[in-house]
């Protein structure tokens, strides 16, 4: 193998942490230094060994794009994965101190200030998050919501999660919508939910889910017995899960 080919191969080798799970010590632009590019196969072997070590030392964080540079270092690039989409660092305005949670501006906002908060690791459902990721995500939501409401002079917000495809999730990566609200921004308040149901970062990802929601006048109050029976059902389900 020619030395020039080896160097170009090293320079062009790019992978995501979905495959090599580097730990949280790799913050934005942080580096793990490897031996300099060399024509020696042994040098390439050493690089591979260090990549495997970084993988074994990881704590499972995924979603960051990494590359090996000409100088033989592993470097995190300036993007964050949102499902299969690459979010530029320039569009990310919030990053938790432990890098577990990110927030970024929206390609297709429903209202001014409509932003998304995500776990850095690409997972499709809330139940796939670790306890630490789950807690950190909602801490981030609270911080981002406060800031967005302050910027837009809003006194209220819609905070929404579509947890799974059947719930209208267009990107299989947990994400929380934050939409600052003002009086009169929608003719009918429920129109916001229709807009959120149709939201997608790309046209081809839009889903048409028909929900048969009765008008308020057509709804009836349930009886105390009906509600008690439902609450009992849920308590029993929790009890079975805890056994």
Short mmCIF file of C-alpha atoms in Angstrom, two decimals:
data_model
loop_
_atom_site.label_atom_id
_atom_site.label_comp_id
_atom_site.label_asym_id
_atom_site.label_seq_id
_atom_site.Cartn_x
_atom_site.Cartn_y
_atom_site.Cartn_z
CA UNK A 1 0.00 0.00 0.00
CA UNK A 2 1.43 3.40 -0.97
CA UNK A 3 2.12 5.94 1.81
CA UNK A 4 0.07 8.63 0.03
CA UNK A 5 -2.94 6.32 -0.10
CA UNK A 6 -2.64 5.58 3.63
CA UNK A 7 -2.49 9.27 4.46
CA UNK A 8 -5.49 10.12 2.31
CA UNK A 9 -7.42 7.23 3.81
CA UNK A 10 -6.73 8.53 7.30
CA UNK A 11 -7.70 12.06 6.30
CA UNK A 12 -11.00 10.99 4.79
CA UNK A 13 -12.03 8.47 7.47
CA UNK A 14 -15.18 9.82 9.14
CA UNK A 15 -17.53 8.00 11.49
CA UNK A 16 -20.26 8.81 13.96
CA UNK A 17 -20.41 7.94 17.61
CA UNK A 18 -23.46 5.83 16.86
CA UNK A 19 -20.82 3.24 15.90
CA UNK A 20 -17.93 4.28 18.14
CA UNK A 21 -19.45 5.46 21.41
CA UNK A 22 -17.07 8.01 22.87
CA UNK A 23 -17.75 9.16 26.40
CA UNK A 24 -18.84 12.54 27.67
CA UNK A 25 -15.21 13.65 28.11
CA UNK A 26 -15.27 14.44 24.39
CA UNK A 27 -16.93 17.83 24.37
CA UNK A 28 -17.16 20.04 21.27
CA UNK A 29 -13.81 20.22 19.43
CA UNK A 30 -12.06 18.06 22.04
CA UNK A 31 -9.32 15.80 20.77
CA UNK A 32 -7.91 12.35 21.40
CA UNK A 33 -4.38 12.41 20.00
CA UNK A 34 -3.16 9.46 17.96
CA UNK A 35 0.23 8.80 16.34
CA UNK A 36 0.93 10.97 13.32
CA UNK A 37 0.00 9.67 9.86
CA UNK A 38 2.51 7.12 8.68
CA UNK A 39 3.04 4.74 5.83
CA UNK A 40 3.63 1.93 8.29
CA UNK A 41 0.83 -0.63 8.68
CA UNK A 42 1.89 -0.91 12.31
CA UNK A 43 1.04 2.77 12.77
CA UNK A 44 -2.44 2.18 11.41
CA UNK A 45 -2.79 -0.77 13.77
CA UNK A 46 -1.89 1.45 16.73
CA UNK A 47 -4.55 3.95 15.62
CA UNK A 48 -7.16 1.21 15.46
CA UNK A 49 -6.18 0.02 18.94
CA UNK A 50 -6.62 3.51 20.36
CA UNK A 51 -10.00 3.87 18.66
CA UNK A 52 -11.06 0.56 20.21
CA UNK A 53 -9.83 1.74 23.62
CA UNK A 54 -11.80 4.98 23.33
CA UNK A 55 -14.82 2.90 22.42
CA UNK A 56 -14.39 0.60 25.41
CA UNK A 57 -13.95 3.58 27.75
CA UNK A 58 -17.15 5.26 26.55
CA UNK A 59 -20.35 5.68 28.52
CA UNK A 60 -22.63 5.16 25.55
CA UNK A 61 -23.14 8.69 24.27
CA UNK A 62 -24.09 8.72 20.62
CA UNK A 63 -24.90 11.20 17.91
CA UNK A 64 -21.66 13.13 17.54
CA UNK A 65 -19.74 13.09 14.28
CA UNK A 66 -16.04 12.32 14.63
CA UNK A 67 -13.15 12.24 12.16
CA UNK A 68 -9.47 11.31 12.01
CA UNK A 69 -7.46 14.27 10.71
CA UNK A 70 -4.26 14.46 8.69
CA UNK A 71 -2.29 14.79 11.93
CA UNK A 72 -3.71 11.51 13.19
CA UNK A 73 -6.10 12.79 15.82
CA UNK A 74 -9.74 11.98 16.44
CA UNK A 75 -11.70 15.22 16.38
CA UNK A 76 -15.34 15.98 17.01
CA UNK A 77 -16.85 17.96 14.16
CA UNK A 78 -19.22 20.92 14.44
CA UNK A 79 -22.43 18.96 13.95
CA UNK A 80 -24.94 17.21 16.17
CA UNK A 81 -27.11 14.45 14.75
CA UNK A 82 -30.87 14.85 14.94
CA UNK A 83 -31.93 11.44 13.71
CA UNK A 84 -30.16 11.29 10.35
CA UNK A 85 -30.00 15.07 10.00
CA UNK A 86 -26.83 17.01 10.81
CA UNK A 87 -27.38 20.10 12.94
CA UNK A 88 -24.66 22.72 12.59
CA UNK A 89 -22.97 23.97 15.73
CA UNK A 90 -24.02 27.46 14.62
CA UNK A 91 -27.68 26.45 15.08
CA UNK A 92 -27.18 24.99 18.56
CA UNK A 93 -27.72 27.59 21.28
CA UNK A 94 -27.81 25.40 24.39
CA UNK A 95 -25.55 22.59 25.49
CA UNK A 96 -25.72 21.10 28.97
CA UNK A 97 -22.48 21.15 30.94
CA UNK A 98 -22.31 17.35 30.66
CA UNK A 99 -23.16 17.47 26.92
CA UNK A 100 -26.14 15.14 27.39
CA UNK A 101 -28.70 17.68 26.15
CA UNK A 102 -28.76 20.13 23.25
CA UNK A 103 -31.21 22.73 21.98
CA UNK A 104 -31.29 24.22 18.51
CA UNK A 105 -33.31 26.55 16.33
CA UNK A 106 -36.04 25.16 14.11
CA UNK A 107 -35.93 24.89 10.33
CA UNK A 108 -39.71 25.21 10.17
CA UNK A 109 -41.00 27.02 13.29
CA UNK A 110 -44.73 27.03 13.91
CA UNK A 111 -44.45 30.28 15.90
CA UNK A 112 -41.47 32.62 16.41
CA UNK A 113 -39.23 31.02 19.06
CA UNK A 114 -40.34 27.44 18.34
CA UNK A 115 -37.20 25.45 19.23
CA UNK A 116 -36.27 21.83 19.83
CA UNK A 117 -34.50 20.24 22.82
CA UNK A 118 -32.95 16.80 22.32
CA UNK A 119 -30.70 14.29 24.05
CA UNK A 120 -27.30 14.27 22.34
CA UNK A 121 -27.57 10.51 21.93
CA UNK A 122 -29.81 9.40 19.09
CA UNK A 123 -32.64 7.31 20.56
CA UNK A 124 -36.21 7.12 19.23
CA UNK A 125 -38.27 6.80 22.43
CA UNK A 126 -38.29 8.36 25.88
CA UNK A 127 -38.05 4.90 27.42
CA UNK A 128 -34.68 4.44 25.65
CA UNK A 129 -33.07 7.25 27.65
CA UNK A 130 -30.94 6.48 30.67
CA UNK A 131 -32.08 7.94 33.99
CA UNK A 132 -29.35 10.57 33.77
CA UNK A 133 -30.29 11.51 30.21
CA UNK A 134 -33.99 11.73 31.09
CA UNK A 135 -33.43 14.03 34.06
CA UNK A 136 -30.96 16.18 32.17
CA UNK A 137 -33.31 16.53 29.19
CA UNK A 138 -36.11 17.97 31.32
CA UNK A 139 -33.73 20.25 33.20
CA UNK A 140 -32.67 21.57 29.82
CA UNK A 141 -36.30 22.01 28.74
CA UNK A 142 -36.97 24.14 31.82
CA UNK A 143 -33.92 26.33 31.24
CA UNK A 144 -34.61 26.78 27.53
CA UNK A 145 -38.30 27.54 28.12
CA UNK A 146 -37.46 30.28 30.62
CA UNK A 147 -35.02 31.89 28.21
CA UNK A 148 -37.33 31.67 25.17
CA UNK A 149 -40.27 33.18 27.06
CA UNK A 150 -38.01 36.02 28.21
CA UNK A 151 -36.77 36.75 24.69
CA UNK A 152 -40.26 36.76 23.16
CA UNK A 153 -42.10 38.35 26.04
CA UNK A 154 -44.32 35.29 26.37
CA UNK A 155 -46.16 34.33 29.53
CA UNK A 156 -46.99 30.78 28.43
CA UNK A 157 -45.61 27.96 26.32
CA UNK A 158 -46.60 24.70 24.75
CA UNK A 159 -44.12 21.98 25.66
CA UNK A 160 -44.78 18.88 23.60
CA UNK A 161 -43.30 15.44 22.89
CA UNK A 162 -44.50 13.11 20.15
CA UNK A 163 -43.10 9.90 21.54
CA UNK A 164 -43.17 7.47 18.63
CA UNK A 165 -44.36 7.41 15.03
CA UNK A 166 -48.01 6.75 15.82
CA UNK A 167 -47.99 9.90 17.97
CA UNK A 168 -46.81 11.96 14.99
CA UNK A 169 -43.04 11.78 15.56
CA UNK A 170 -41.43 12.65 12.22
CA UNK A 171 -37.80 12.13 13.24
CA UNK A 172 -36.93 8.96 15.23
CA UNK A 173 -34.93 10.90 17.82
CA UNK A 174 -36.49 12.06 21.09
CA UNK A 175 -37.22 15.77 20.83
CA UNK A 176 -39.18 18.26 22.88
CA UNK A 177 -40.96 21.14 21.13
CA UNK A 178 -41.03 24.46 22.98
CA UNK A 179 -43.42 27.03 21.52
CA UNK A 180 -43.75 30.40 23.27
CA UNK A 181 -47.38 31.57 23.20
CA UNK A 182 -49.17 34.90 23.24
CA UNK A 183 -52.85 35.74 23.32
CA UNK A 184 -54.36 35.66 19.86
CA UNK A 185 -51.44 33.98 18.08
CA UNK A 186 -53.92 31.33 16.85
CA UNK A 187 -57.56 31.93 16.02
CA UNK A 188 -58.40 28.74 17.91
CA UNK A 189 -55.96 27.55 20.54
CA UNK A 190 -56.36 23.95 19.34
CA UNK A 191 -55.08 25.00 15.89
CA UNK A 192 -51.60 24.89 17.40
CA UNK A 193 -51.96 21.16 17.98
CA UNK A 194 -52.98 20.65 14.35
CA UNK A 195 -49.90 22.58 13.23
CA UNK A 196 -47.67 20.56 15.54
CA UNK A 197 -49.17 17.31 14.27
CA UNK A 198 -48.20 18.28 10.72
CA UNK A 199 -44.73 19.61 11.64
CA UNK A 200 -41.71 17.91 10.03
CA UNK A 201 -38.22 19.14 9.12
CA UNK A 202 -38.75 17.86 5.55
CA UNK A 203 -41.88 17.50 3.40
CA UNK A 204 -41.27 13.81 2.79
CA UNK A 205 -41.40 13.14 6.55
CA UNK A 206 -44.82 14.65 7.09
CA UNK A 207 -47.49 12.28 8.31
CA UNK A 208 -51.20 12.62 7.94
CA UNK A 209 -52.76 11.16 11.07
CA UNK A 210 -56.49 11.57 11.36
CA UNK A 211 -57.71 12.07 14.91
CA UNK A 212 -61.41 11.91 15.61
CA UNK A 213 -61.63 14.45 18.40
CA UNK A 214 -65.15 15.41 19.46
CA UNK A 215 -66.11 19.03 19.89
CA UNK A 216 -66.23 20.31 23.46
CA UNK A 217 -70.03 20.43 23.38
CA UNK A 218 -70.17 16.74 22.40
CA UNK A 219 -68.03 15.54 25.27
CA UNK A 220 -69.66 14.16 28.39
CA UNK A 221 -68.34 14.01 31.92
CA UNK A 222 -67.50 10.51 33.00
CA UNK A 223 -68.95 9.03 36.14
CA UNK A 224 -66.96 8.69 39.36
CA UNK A 225 -67.15 4.90 38.98
CA UNK A 226 -65.66 5.03 35.46
CA UNK A 227 -62.74 7.18 36.60
CA UNK A 228 -62.14 5.06 39.70
CA UNK A 229 -62.05 1.89 37.58
CA UNK A 230 -59.49 3.48 35.24
CA UNK A 231 -57.28 4.67 38.11
CA UNK A 232 -57.45 1.16 39.63
CA UNK A 233 -56.36 -0.34 36.32
CA UNK A 234 -53.26 1.88 36.28
CA UNK A 235 -52.39 1.26 39.93
CA UNK A 236 -52.53 -2.49 39.30
CA UNK A 237 -50.31 -2.14 36.23
CA UNK A 238 -47.70 -0.25 38.29
CA UNK A 239 -47.89 -2.88 41.03
CA UNK A 240 -47.26 -5.69 38.53
CA UNK A 241 -44.29 -3.83 37.06
CA UNK A 242 -42.70 -3.36 40.48
CA UNK A 243 -42.88 -7.05 41.36
#
